[in-house]
Every structure is written in C-alpha cells, then in structure tokens.
Amino acid sequence: MRDLFDKIYKDKGPLGKWAEQAEGYFVFPKLEGPISNRMKFRGKEVITWSINDYLGLANHPEVRKVDAEAAAEYGSAYPMGARMMSGHTQLHEKLQDELASFVHKQSAYLLNFGYQGMVSTIDALVSKQDVIVYDVDAHACIIDGVRLHLGQRFTYKHNDLESIEKNLQRATKIAEQTGGGILLISEGVFGMRGEQGRLKEIVELKKKYNFRLFVDDAHGFGTLGKTGAGAGEEQGIQDEIDVYFATFAKSLASTGAFIAADKEIIDYLKYNLRSQMFAKSLQMQLVVGALKRLEMLRTMPELKEKLWENVNALQNGLKENGFDIGTTQSCVTPVYLKGSIPEAMALVKDLRENHGVFCSIVVYPVIPKGLILLRMIPTASHTLQDIEETLVAFSAIRERLENGTYKRLSASVSAAMASKE
C-alpha cells in the first residue's frame, strides 16, 4: 500500500508543475488598487481586461455607500445560521422576489456562491434514474455537479445541434428503460469563447423530446437582453428555460448567486439544496448590497449602454486590425494567436511590462496546442483611450510573435518545459 501523498510528491498536476516559474505572475497575479479600468500590477499602472465587473459597479459611489452602511448596521455575521434554521430574513425574501421578477420567473432562491450553488442544484434536480445531457465546454461548476450524478450522463459537441439531438435520442432510450427524466444543461454565454448557447434551437427540440432545460447565465445576466435579463431574453425564449441560474460575481460585482423557476420547482429546491440547507445564510451586507445593485441595473440602462459601446469599439477595432476574435456573441472578447506556451509567456510579459496591458492568457490544454487565447472582458468603466492603447499594443505584440522575437526570448523556457515532459 502506498502513502496517500505519494501522488502529490510525484505529480503536482498539469498547472501545479509550473508553479515555480508561473506563480505570482502568470497565475495568482496580484492586482492592486481600486477595482477599475486601470489598476496596479507590480507597482505599474496597467489597463485591466481581466475583471468581470461588467457594469462598473464594484467601485460605484452609490454601491460603496450602501455596502458601507449595511456593514456598519449588520456587521459581517448577521444573520447567523442556515436559512432553514435561523438565517432567514425579510430582506432575503425581498431580494429573491425582485430577482424572480427581473428574470421573468415565478420564484427565485438565493445561493451563497455560484460554484457551490450550481453543483448542489444539479445534484438536487436529478436522481440515479435520470439522464443528464450537457455541453462539452461547460464550466467546471457544471462538470463537478454532473460528477455527483449516479445515473447516466452524456456530453454533446459544443453548440452542435446534431450532436445535441443524437445525445437526446440516447438519453430518451435510457430514460424510458429506467423510468427517469432528462436534464439538458447549457450556458447562456460560454465564458471562454464568448459564444451564446444555442438556447432557441435547443428549446425547439422540446417539441420532439421530453427534457428540462437548465441554463447557467453567469455572463449573460445583466449584459444581454433588452432589460438585461440575459441570454434567454436576448434569444426570445426566457419562458422556456425551466431553471435559470446567475451569479452576482459579474454584473452585480459582489458575492452570491440565485436560481429562478416556477414556484413549485423553487419550493422543492430550497428544501433539497444541501449546499444551502447545511451552510450559513448569505450575510445581510451582501443581501442589501445586491438589492442596491439590482435596483441600479433596473433603473440605469446607461450602464449597459456604456458597456456595449465599449464592447463594440473593442471588438470592431480588433477585427479591423485583422485579429481573430472567433465567434463571440457577448461581451467576452477572445483574441486567438498562433504560438507555443513559452511564446505565450514571453508575449504576456511584454504586454504587461512594456505596454501596460493586463489580460488573461489561456493555453493548452484548455485550447488546442499551438494556439494562444488572450481573453478580454470590456466593462462600462473602460474608456475609448483604453481601447486605442490596447489596439496599438496588440499590433506590436503580434508583430513580435510573427517575426520570431518571442521564440528567441522563450528558448530557455522551452528547454525547461521539454526537460519536465
């Protein structure tokens, strides 16, 4: 029998093995200063394209005022206990009612965290007789929720209708044998590529197959649709989403999340969501803060208008300069370049140190070998000057990537990587 920790000593994992070279710079970087379009990284000002503060609410004066007042009134402990025992308040109910109304659902229920809540909701919705069908590019929280499922589960090719239907056919045969049902899970907006889930087409398949649709709309809530109610509103099928999920961590610039559905479904879930039944209630300061943020989302359409002004300026500017931004249909702005992981590291260091631009880098195994993805999140806080400076910087790094500068600079890193493989 081996020591349980042997695997830890011998294999740090696909990311962990590069901790010595990457930690503090490429992973776990320390951005400093107020959350905004420009922050500090290692003492230098950088244009920040990695903060999911879509509507610029994180440091909005009205938000900061309400957050401070709520903290002063309630502290960070109230209410104590889980919702079912002693952690329930009228303000929790008020926020749930307003969220349900905003996303056009009968009822809603608060979740302490998006990730935790998604895992627990999937677990509560299905039993071992049921079948789950979900997009292969689904977020990690969906994948972890599906892992808890004791029954059958199938992935379909990303946004591929033929693959979706094929897997619904497989799921139908199994469900007919087990006496179970089918849960189909999609994202409203896929956070890496920026593509919307094909919700309208998926809903059409309900005419042929008996399934329920669960949508994770973390990136769509507050950014898409006429009122900001998300990808379902954008595509005109919000009523057909059976269970709707969104987080406060993006458009609302806070902590927490919620699910929304018909009242009977929410009544069932709130008595069966283990992550909420056995966890402390969402703190009052976060509840009060979320109420204020939701009010601003409802009453200040100029926030979303400014966001999309910046999104369009950035995405159009990138395309006009010959950059590949894939097929994004949202604020999420990916920029695809060709190069190795060592070249990507040299490129990002140049971008941050010499051009003052900070954005996230994604490489293999998240995307295919030979590709570099620079993921950008435009917000309402960005300015046209930020965009212009970034476009100039991107043109410069593309030239250095194509003329081999980064390959030469990264030779030592390439050698180190080869020795570890």
Short mmCIF file of C-alpha atoms in Angstrom, two decimals:
data_model
loop_
_atom_site.label_atom_id
_atom_site.label_comp_id
_atom_site.label_asym_id
_atom_site.label_seq_id
_atom_site.Cartn_x
_atom_site.Cartn_y
_atom_site.Cartn_z
CA MET A 1 0.00 0.00 0.00
CA ARG A 2 1.34 3.44 -0.89
CA ASP A 3 1.28 6.67 1.09
CA LEU A 4 -1.77 8.75 0.10
CA PHE A 5 0.52 11.75 -0.50
CA ASP A 6 2.84 9.92 -2.93
CA LYS A 7 0.92 11.29 -5.91
CA ILE A 8 1.28 14.81 -4.55
CA TYR A 9 5.05 14.49 -4.20
CA LYS A 10 5.44 12.96 -7.67
CA ASP A 11 2.86 14.84 -9.74
CA LYS A 12 1.82 18.41 -8.98
CA GLY A 13 -0.80 18.36 -11.74
CA PRO A 14 -0.82 19.97 -15.22
CA LEU A 15 -0.71 23.51 -13.82
CA GLY A 16 0.96 22.92 -10.47
CA LYS A 17 4.16 21.60 -12.03
CA TRP A 18 4.83 25.10 -13.42
CA ALA A 19 4.17 26.89 -10.13
CA GLU A 20 7.83 27.80 -9.61
CA GLN A 21 8.03 29.56 -12.98
CA ALA A 22 4.49 30.96 -13.17
CA GLU A 23 3.15 31.72 -9.69
CA GLY A 24 2.78 35.38 -8.85
CA TYR A 25 2.96 36.49 -12.46
CA PHE A 26 1.09 34.26 -14.91
CA VAL A 27 -1.05 32.61 -12.22
CA PHE A 28 -2.08 34.11 -8.89
CA PRO A 29 -1.03 37.63 -10.02
CA LYS A 30 -1.63 40.42 -7.53
CA LEU A 31 -3.61 43.31 -8.96
CA GLU A 32 -3.73 46.27 -6.58
CA GLY A 33 -5.76 49.42 -6.11
CA PRO A 34 -9.49 50.10 -6.54
CA ILE A 35 -11.25 47.79 -8.99
CA SER A 36 -11.39 49.79 -12.20
CA ASN A 37 -10.31 50.04 -15.81
CA ARG A 38 -6.76 50.77 -14.65
CA MET A 39 -5.10 49.11 -11.67
CA LYS A 40 -1.56 48.44 -10.43
CA PHE A 41 0.47 45.32 -11.21
CA ARG A 42 3.89 45.09 -9.61
CA GLY A 43 3.87 48.82 -9.00
CA LYS A 44 2.97 49.80 -12.57
CA GLU A 45 -0.34 51.06 -13.87
CA VAL A 46 -1.99 48.65 -16.31
CA ILE A 47 -5.21 48.68 -18.32
CA THR A 48 -7.13 45.78 -16.79
CA TRP A 49 -9.08 43.48 -19.09
CA SER A 50 -9.42 40.60 -16.61
CA ILE A 51 -12.03 41.92 -14.17
CA ASN A 52 -15.63 40.68 -14.59
CA ASP A 53 -17.07 43.99 -13.36
CA TYR A 54 -19.23 44.34 -16.48
CA LEU A 55 -21.34 47.31 -15.41
CA GLY A 56 -18.62 49.10 -13.45
CA LEU A 57 -20.49 48.74 -10.15
CA ALA A 58 -17.62 47.46 -8.00
CA ASN A 59 -16.49 50.96 -7.01
CA HIS A 60 -19.55 52.96 -7.95
CA PRO A 61 -20.05 55.60 -5.21
CA GLU A 62 -23.70 54.65 -4.64
CA VAL A 63 -22.76 50.99 -4.25
CA ARG A 64 -19.85 51.72 -1.93
CA LYS A 65 -22.12 53.88 0.24
CA VAL A 66 -24.80 51.18 0.61
CA ASP A 67 -22.19 48.47 1.23
CA ALA A 68 -20.57 50.56 3.97
CA GLU A 69 -23.89 51.42 5.61
CA ALA A 70 -25.00 47.78 5.57
CA ALA A 71 -21.69 46.63 7.06
CA ALA A 72 -22.00 49.22 9.81
CA GLU A 73 -25.60 48.26 10.60
CA TYR A 74 -25.37 44.49 10.40
CA GLY A 75 -21.67 43.60 10.64
CA SER A 76 -20.35 40.60 8.71
CA ALA A 77 -22.02 37.87 10.79
CA TYR A 78 -25.76 38.62 10.67
CA PRO A 79 -27.82 36.54 10.21
CA MET A 80 -26.27 33.55 11.95
CA GLY A 81 -27.18 30.03 10.93
CA ALA A 82 -28.54 28.32 7.86
CA ARG A 83 -31.65 29.73 6.17
CA MET A 84 -33.88 26.85 7.34
CA MET A 85 -32.86 27.24 10.99
CA SER A 86 -32.14 30.84 11.94
CA GLY A 87 -30.64 32.67 8.94
CA HIS A 88 -33.78 33.78 7.10
CA THR A 89 -34.90 37.43 6.87
CA GLN A 90 -37.42 39.62 5.08
CA LEU A 91 -34.61 41.17 3.03
CA HIS A 92 -33.56 37.74 1.75
CA GLU A 93 -37.14 37.25 0.60
CA LYS A 94 -37.30 40.73 -0.91
CA LEU A 95 -34.14 40.12 -2.96
CA GLN A 96 -35.48 36.77 -4.17
CA ASP A 97 -38.78 38.31 -5.24
CA GLU A 98 -37.04 41.13 -7.12
CA LEU A 99 -34.63 38.73 -8.85
CA ALA A 100 -37.50 36.48 -9.95
CA SER A 101 -39.38 39.46 -11.38
CA PHE A 102 -36.26 40.74 -13.15
CA VAL A 103 -35.62 37.44 -14.98
CA HIS A 104 -39.34 36.84 -15.63
CA LYS A 105 -39.78 33.78 -13.41
CA GLN A 106 -42.35 32.95 -10.74
CA SER A 107 -39.87 32.42 -7.95
CA ALA A 108 -36.18 32.57 -7.04
CA TYR A 109 -33.86 31.33 -4.30
CA LEU A 110 -30.57 32.81 -3.10
CA LEU A 111 -27.33 30.86 -3.19
CA ASN A 112 -24.23 31.67 -1.16
CA PHE A 113 -21.84 31.07 -4.06
CA GLY A 114 -22.30 30.43 -7.76
CA TYR A 115 -19.97 27.45 -7.99
CA GLN A 116 -21.29 25.74 -4.88
CA GLY A 117 -24.88 26.53 -5.83
CA MET A 118 -24.58 25.11 -9.34
CA VAL A 119 -23.10 21.84 -8.05
CA SER A 120 -25.85 21.48 -5.47
CA THR A 121 -28.70 22.41 -7.82
CA ILE A 122 -27.71 19.74 -10.33
CA ASP A 123 -27.47 17.22 -7.50
CA ALA A 124 -30.95 18.14 -6.25
CA LEU A 125 -32.62 18.09 -9.67
CA VAL A 126 -31.67 14.55 -10.68
CA SER A 127 -31.83 11.03 -9.27
CA LYS A 128 -29.98 7.94 -10.47
CA GLN A 129 -32.80 7.06 -12.88
CA ASP A 130 -32.39 10.38 -14.71
CA VAL A 131 -30.04 11.26 -17.58
CA ILE A 132 -28.01 14.46 -17.95
CA VAL A 133 -27.04 15.88 -21.36
CA TYR A 134 -24.62 18.81 -21.32
CA ASP A 135 -22.23 20.83 -23.47
CA VAL A 136 -18.65 19.55 -23.56
CA ASP A 137 -17.40 23.12 -22.99
CA ALA A 138 -19.49 23.60 -19.86
CA HIS A 139 -17.95 25.47 -16.92
CA ALA A 140 -16.15 23.50 -14.22
CA CYS A 141 -19.01 24.02 -11.75
CA ILE A 142 -21.38 22.20 -14.13
CA ILE A 143 -18.90 19.40 -14.67
CA ASP A 144 -18.44 18.95 -10.92
CA GLY A 145 -22.20 18.93 -10.41
CA VAL A 146 -22.58 16.27 -13.09
CA ARG A 147 -19.86 14.18 -11.41
CA LEU A 148 -22.14 13.78 -8.39
CA HIS A 149 -24.82 12.22 -10.58
CA LEU A 150 -25.20 8.46 -10.04
CA GLY A 151 -27.02 7.93 -13.33
CA GLN A 152 -26.04 8.25 -16.99
CA ARG A 153 -24.66 11.46 -18.46
CA PHE A 154 -23.63 12.43 -21.97
CA THR A 155 -21.71 15.38 -23.38
CA TYR A 156 -22.58 16.89 -26.74
CA LYS A 157 -20.18 18.71 -29.04
CA HIS A 158 -20.04 22.39 -28.26
CA ASN A 159 -23.17 24.15 -29.54
CA ASP A 160 -23.64 21.37 -32.11
CA LEU A 161 -27.35 20.76 -32.77
CA GLU A 162 -26.79 17.42 -34.49
CA SER A 163 -24.78 16.21 -31.50
CA ILE A 164 -27.39 17.57 -29.08
CA GLU A 165 -30.17 15.68 -30.84
CA LYS A 166 -28.13 12.49 -31.08
CA ASN A 167 -27.50 12.56 -27.34
CA LEU A 168 -31.14 13.38 -26.58
CA GLN A 169 -32.07 10.26 -28.54
CA ARG A 170 -29.63 8.19 -26.47
CA ALA A 171 -30.90 9.76 -23.26
CA THR A 172 -34.52 9.12 -24.23
CA LYS A 173 -33.90 5.39 -24.72
CA ILE A 174 -32.23 5.11 -21.33
CA ALA A 175 -34.85 7.21 -19.52
CA GLU A 176 -37.61 5.06 -21.00
CA GLN A 177 -35.89 1.99 -19.53
CA THR A 178 -35.17 3.49 -16.11
CA GLY A 179 -38.38 5.46 -15.76
CA GLY A 180 -36.34 8.66 -15.29
CA GLY A 181 -36.26 12.05 -16.93
CA ILE A 182 -33.73 14.14 -18.89
CA LEU A 183 -31.95 17.33 -17.81
CA LEU A 184 -30.18 19.31 -20.54
CA ILE A 185 -27.63 21.86 -19.31
CA SER A 186 -26.21 24.73 -21.36
CA GLU A 187 -24.56 28.01 -20.59
CA GLY A 188 -26.22 31.23 -21.67
CA VAL A 189 -22.78 32.59 -22.55
CA PHE A 190 -19.69 30.42 -22.65
CA GLY A 191 -17.16 32.39 -20.65
CA MET A 192 -14.03 31.46 -22.58
CA ARG A 193 -15.14 31.93 -26.20
CA GLY A 194 -18.00 34.36 -25.61
CA GLU A 195 -20.46 32.38 -27.70
CA GLN A 196 -24.08 32.23 -26.58
CA GLY A 197 -25.56 28.81 -26.04
CA ARG A 198 -27.96 27.81 -28.82
CA LEU A 199 -30.89 28.12 -26.48
CA LYS A 200 -33.50 29.00 -29.10
CA GLU A 201 -32.69 25.89 -31.14
CA ILE A 202 -32.49 23.71 -28.01
CA VAL A 203 -35.94 24.89 -26.94
CA GLU A 204 -37.29 23.90 -30.38
CA LEU A 205 -36.14 20.33 -29.65
CA LYS A 206 -38.66 20.19 -26.79
CA LYS A 207 -41.27 19.58 -29.49
CA LYS A 208 -39.58 16.24 -30.24
CA TYR A 209 -38.01 15.24 -26.92
CA ASN A 210 -39.17 15.34 -23.32
CA PHE A 211 -36.48 17.14 -21.33
CA ARG A 212 -35.99 20.07 -18.96
CA LEU A 213 -33.56 22.90 -19.69
CA PHE A 214 -31.17 24.30 -17.06
CA VAL A 215 -29.20 27.40 -18.11
CA ASP A 216 -26.11 28.84 -16.41
CA ASP A 217 -26.28 32.50 -17.43
CA ALA A 218 -23.42 33.90 -15.33
CA HIS A 219 -22.07 36.06 -18.19
CA GLY A 220 -25.45 36.88 -19.76
CA PHE A 221 -27.26 38.19 -16.68
CA GLY A 222 -27.08 41.98 -16.70
CA THR A 223 -25.38 42.19 -20.10
CA LEU A 224 -27.77 40.63 -22.63
CA GLY A 225 -31.40 41.18 -23.46
CA LYS A 226 -33.44 44.37 -23.68
CA THR A 227 -33.66 44.72 -19.90
CA GLY A 228 -30.51 42.78 -19.02
CA ALA A 229 -32.39 39.61 -18.08
CA GLY A 230 -29.85 37.55 -20.00
CA ALA A 231 -29.33 35.22 -22.92
CA GLY A 232 -32.85 33.81 -22.76
CA GLU A 233 -34.33 37.29 -23.11
CA GLU A 234 -31.83 38.07 -25.88
CA GLN A 235 -32.97 35.00 -27.81
CA GLY A 236 -36.66 35.39 -27.00
CA ILE A 237 -37.06 32.13 -25.11
CA GLN A 238 -36.73 33.10 -21.43
CA ASP A 239 -40.09 31.48 -20.66
CA GLU A 240 -38.83 28.13 -21.98
CA ILE A 241 -35.86 27.96 -19.62
CA ASP A 242 -37.02 25.63 -16.85
CA VAL A 243 -34.33 26.52 -14.31
CA TYR A 244 -32.36 29.74 -14.66
CA PHE A 245 -29.09 30.37 -12.81
CA ALA A 246 -26.96 33.50 -12.49
CA THR A 247 -24.21 34.74 -10.20
CA PHE A 248 -23.65 38.09 -8.51
CA ALA A 249 -19.91 37.83 -9.18
CA LYS A 250 -20.02 39.51 -12.58
CA SER A 251 -22.62 42.14 -13.47
CA LEU A 252 -23.52 42.77 -9.82
CA ALA A 253 -19.87 42.88 -8.71
CA SER A 254 -20.50 41.01 -5.47
CA THR A 255 -20.72 37.54 -3.93
CA GLY A 256 -23.69 35.18 -4.17
CA ALA A 257 -25.97 33.75 -6.83
CA PHE A 258 -29.56 32.66 -7.43
CA ILE A 259 -31.75 30.16 -9.22
CA ALA A 260 -35.17 31.03 -10.67
CA ALA A 261 -38.00 28.83 -11.92
CA ASP A 262 -41.68 28.08 -11.39
CA LYS A 263 -42.66 28.40 -7.72
CA GLU A 264 -43.19 24.68 -7.22
CA ILE A 265 -39.69 23.93 -8.53
CA ILE A 266 -38.06 26.52 -6.26
CA ASP A 267 -40.10 25.30 -3.28
CA TYR A 268 -38.70 21.82 -3.91
CA LEU A 269 -35.13 23.00 -4.39
CA LYS A 270 -34.96 25.15 -1.26
CA TYR A 271 -35.80 22.06 0.81
CA ASN A 272 -33.32 19.85 -1.02
CA LEU A 273 -30.28 22.00 -1.84
CA ARG A 274 -27.69 20.56 0.52
CA SER A 275 -25.23 23.40 -0.03
CA GLN A 276 -27.83 25.84 1.32
CA MET A 277 -29.53 23.65 3.92
CA PHE A 278 -26.25 22.98 5.71
CA ALA A 279 -24.45 26.28 5.16
CA LYS A 280 -24.62 29.67 6.84
CA SER A 281 -27.03 32.16 5.27
CA LEU A 282 -25.77 34.81 2.84
CA GLN A 283 -24.65 37.74 5.03
CA MET A 284 -27.00 40.68 5.27
CA GLN A 285 -24.48 43.19 3.97
CA LEU A 286 -24.28 41.17 0.74
CA VAL A 287 -28.07 40.91 0.51
CA VAL A 288 -28.54 44.66 1.00
CA GLY A 289 -25.73 45.36 -1.46
CA ALA A 290 -27.29 43.07 -4.08
CA LEU A 291 -30.64 44.84 -3.71
CA LYS A 292 -28.95 48.16 -4.48
CA ARG A 293 -27.05 46.74 -7.45
CA LEU A 294 -30.21 45.17 -8.87
CA GLU A 295 -32.05 48.48 -8.48
CA MET A 296 -29.30 50.21 -10.48
CA LEU A 297 -29.42 47.51 -13.14
CA ARG A 298 -33.17 48.09 -13.48
CA THR A 299 -33.17 51.89 -13.39
CA MET A 300 -29.88 52.88 -15.02
CA PRO A 301 -29.90 51.49 -18.59
CA GLU A 302 -26.98 53.80 -19.37
CA LEU A 303 -24.69 51.34 -17.55
CA LYS A 304 -25.41 48.57 -20.05
CA GLU A 305 -25.37 51.06 -22.93
CA LYS A 306 -21.88 52.22 -21.97
CA LEU A 307 -20.75 48.60 -21.60
CA TRP A 308 -21.85 47.78 -25.13
CA GLU A 309 -20.37 50.96 -26.53
CA ASN A 310 -17.02 49.72 -25.23
CA VAL A 311 -17.62 46.12 -26.31
CA ASN A 312 -18.39 47.18 -29.87
CA ALA A 313 -15.45 49.58 -30.03
CA LEU A 314 -13.02 46.93 -28.80
CA GLN A 315 -14.33 44.04 -30.89
CA ASN A 316 -14.72 46.11 -34.07
CA GLY A 317 -11.26 47.59 -33.57
CA LEU A 318 -9.71 44.16 -33.19
CA LYS A 319 -11.44 42.84 -36.31
CA GLU A 320 -10.50 45.93 -38.34
CA ASN A 321 -6.88 45.34 -37.35
CA GLY A 322 -7.03 41.75 -38.57
CA PHE A 323 -7.31 39.93 -35.25
CA ASP A 324 -9.25 36.69 -34.90
CA ILE A 325 -11.86 37.05 -32.14
CA GLY A 326 -13.71 33.86 -33.03
CA THR A 327 -17.50 33.86 -32.97
CA THR A 328 -18.18 35.75 -29.76
CA GLN A 329 -21.78 36.95 -29.32
CA SER A 330 -21.27 38.62 -25.97
CA CYS A 331 -19.02 40.97 -24.03
CA VAL A 332 -16.40 38.25 -23.61
CA THR A 333 -13.70 39.04 -26.17
CA PRO A 334 -11.21 36.29 -27.07
CA VAL A 335 -8.20 37.05 -29.24
CA TYR A 336 -6.63 33.99 -30.91
CA LEU A 337 -2.97 33.94 -31.89
CA LYS A 338 -0.67 31.14 -33.05
CA GLY A 339 2.25 30.19 -30.83
CA SER A 340 3.67 27.87 -28.20
CA ILE A 341 3.22 28.11 -24.43
CA PRO A 342 6.72 29.61 -23.93
CA GLU A 343 5.98 32.19 -26.64
CA ALA A 344 2.71 32.97 -24.90
CA MET A 345 4.55 33.61 -21.64
CA ALA A 346 7.02 35.96 -23.35
CA LEU A 347 4.17 37.73 -25.15
CA VAL A 348 2.16 38.33 -21.98
CA LYS A 349 5.21 39.60 -20.10
CA ASP A 350 5.90 42.08 -22.91
CA LEU A 351 2.24 43.14 -22.93
CA ARG A 352 2.24 43.83 -19.20
CA GLU A 353 5.71 45.26 -18.71
CA ASN A 354 6.18 47.32 -21.86
CA HIS A 355 2.65 48.17 -22.96
CA GLY A 356 0.79 48.38 -19.65
CA VAL A 357 -1.97 45.99 -20.71
CA PHE A 358 -3.16 43.21 -18.39
CA CYS A 359 -5.38 40.44 -19.75
CA SER A 360 -5.81 36.73 -19.06
CA ILE A 361 -3.88 34.14 -21.03
CA VAL A 362 -5.27 30.72 -21.94
CA VAL A 363 -3.20 27.94 -23.50
CA TYR A 364 -3.21 24.14 -23.93
CA PRO A 365 -4.88 22.00 -22.59
CA VAL A 366 -7.83 24.44 -22.33
CA ILE A 367 -7.47 25.21 -26.05
CA PRO A 368 -5.66 23.18 -28.77
CA LYS A 369 -1.87 23.08 -28.93
CA GLY A 370 -0.30 25.85 -30.97
CA LEU A 371 -2.93 28.44 -30.05
CA ILE A 372 -2.77 31.32 -27.61
CA LEU A 373 -6.01 32.87 -26.35
CA LEU A 374 -5.93 36.32 -24.79
CA ARG A 375 -9.28 36.70 -23.01
CA MET A 376 -10.56 40.24 -22.55
CA ILE A 377 -13.51 41.50 -20.51
CA PRO A 378 -14.59 45.03 -21.52
CA THR A 379 -16.62 46.87 -18.88
CA ALA A 380 -18.59 50.09 -18.54
CA SER A 381 -15.58 51.55 -16.71
CA HIS A 382 -13.26 51.36 -19.72
CA THR A 383 -12.63 54.38 -21.92
CA LEU A 384 -12.05 54.75 -25.64
CA GLN A 385 -8.46 55.73 -24.79
CA ASP A 386 -8.02 52.37 -23.03
CA ILE A 387 -9.22 50.66 -26.18
CA GLU A 388 -7.00 52.68 -28.51
CA GLU A 389 -3.89 52.00 -26.41
CA THR A 390 -4.73 48.31 -26.26
CA LEU A 391 -5.16 48.02 -30.03
CA VAL A 392 -1.74 49.62 -30.55
CA ALA A 393 -0.21 47.22 -28.02
CA PHE A 394 -1.82 44.17 -29.64
CA SER A 395 -0.49 45.13 -33.06
CA ALA A 396 3.00 45.40 -31.58
CA ILE A 397 2.94 42.01 -29.86
CA ARG A 398 1.52 40.31 -32.96
CA GLU A 399 4.46 41.64 -34.99
CA ARG A 400 6.95 40.35 -32.43
CA LEU A 401 5.18 36.97 -32.33
CA GLU A 402 5.27 36.64 -36.12
CA ASN A 403 8.91 37.76 -36.55
CA GLY A 404 10.16 35.21 -34.04
CA THR A 405 11.16 37.60 -31.25
CA TYR A 406 9.18 35.71 -28.62
CA LYS A 407 10.51 32.38 -29.82
CA ARG A 408 14.06 33.59 -29.21
CA LEU A 409 13.18 35.13 -25.86
CA SER A 410 11.44 31.96 -24.71
CA ALA A 411 14.16 29.48 -25.72
CA SER A 412 15.21 28.86 -22.11
CA VAL A 413 11.60 28.33 -21.02
CA SER A 414 11.07 25.89 -23.90
CA ALA A 415 14.12 23.92 -22.79
CA ALA A 416 12.86 23.83 -19.20
CA MET A 417 9.45 22.60 -20.33
CA ALA A 418 10.98 19.89 -22.50
CA SER A 419 13.01 18.60 -19.56
CA LYS A 420 9.83 18.26 -17.45
CA GLU A 421 7.76 16.40 -20.02
#
